[in-house]
Amino acid sequence: MSEENIKAALQYAVKLSEEQTVVHEIDGKNWVDAEKGRLIELEPVQYATTLEVNTLSGLVDFLKQKFDWSLSKKLLIQVDSPTSVTVLSQLDSNRKRESLIKAVALLEKFPYGRFQDSEQFIINVQSLIQRDLDAEAILNCAGSIRIEGGADLEDNGVSQVVSAKMGAATVGKAEVPSPAELRPYRTFLEVEQPSSPFIFRINKDGACALFEADGGIWKNYAMANIKEYLEMELSEEIQEDYLSIIA
């Protein structure tokens, strides 16, 4: 056989080996060698699409009914954030967890850090913040602003004083509460909304704004409240060692 024929035969053999599908059996599972060393499982474990609800009570109802839940398995409830909770299975043979159900709170967010005219600001405060703590004082102040060319606004960098209507004709001074302690709707409605300080500011045009002033610490309190609620509602399942909760 000539050298050229030997070379052609070898090239043909290499081509056949590249096109050949090689199947390996490892730990009772079939794997195909897809790209020269990259193994792909022929029949991988199928994971269900995560069910999604929008309330903690819906999540609790699902777990209490033990729907699609084998009692031989222990589930993990992870409080991901103030607006998200996920229920996970134990690690399977592939060292993966299945996400069974997820609760995601549907909440309108207050436009923090943005100046709004007093009318829109009052609407947002009334609809997105609980009416307690300093909310009423802010509403009263925002509802009584009268600014003319900026002359009615006194600002020392910490608090502000604006001209406020006191009756049909008289004008007095009203101090703006800042920092103000407020309780916006920022987590699931089944739990207590954590309070936190906000800077309340009024610009020269009479527009109002709230600025968050706690560095996000409220999130830790909200997640702790969610964990406490779930521990109370699912106490029986936790005592029977079917559930664990982390936050």
Short mmCIF file of C-alpha atoms in Angstrom, two decimals, residues 74-78 80 86-90 97-101 243 246:
data_model
loop_
_atom_site.label_atom_id
_atom_site.label_comp_id
_atom_site.label_asym_id
_atom_site.label_seq_id
_atom_site.Cartn_x
_atom_site.Cartn_y
_atom_site.Cartn_z
CA LYS A 74 -37.58 17.28 54.03
CA LEU A 75 -38.16 20.69 52.45
CA LEU A 76 -36.22 23.90 52.92
CA ILE A 77 -37.97 27.28 52.98
CA GLN A 78 -35.59 30.10 52.05
CA ASP A 80 -34.74 35.27 49.70
CA THR A 86 -38.72 29.87 47.84
CA VAL A 87 -39.41 26.26 48.85
CA LEU A 88 -36.61 23.88 47.87
CA SER A 89 -36.22 20.12 47.96
CA GLN A 90 -33.27 18.22 49.38
CA ARG A 97 -32.30 21.18 44.58
CA GLU A 98 -35.72 21.40 42.94
CA SER A 99 -37.60 24.67 43.39
CA LEU A 100 -41.16 23.55 44.16
CA ILE A 101 -42.99 26.80 44.81
CA LEU A 243 -39.56 21.63 57.11
CA ILE A 246 -33.74 30.01 56.82
#
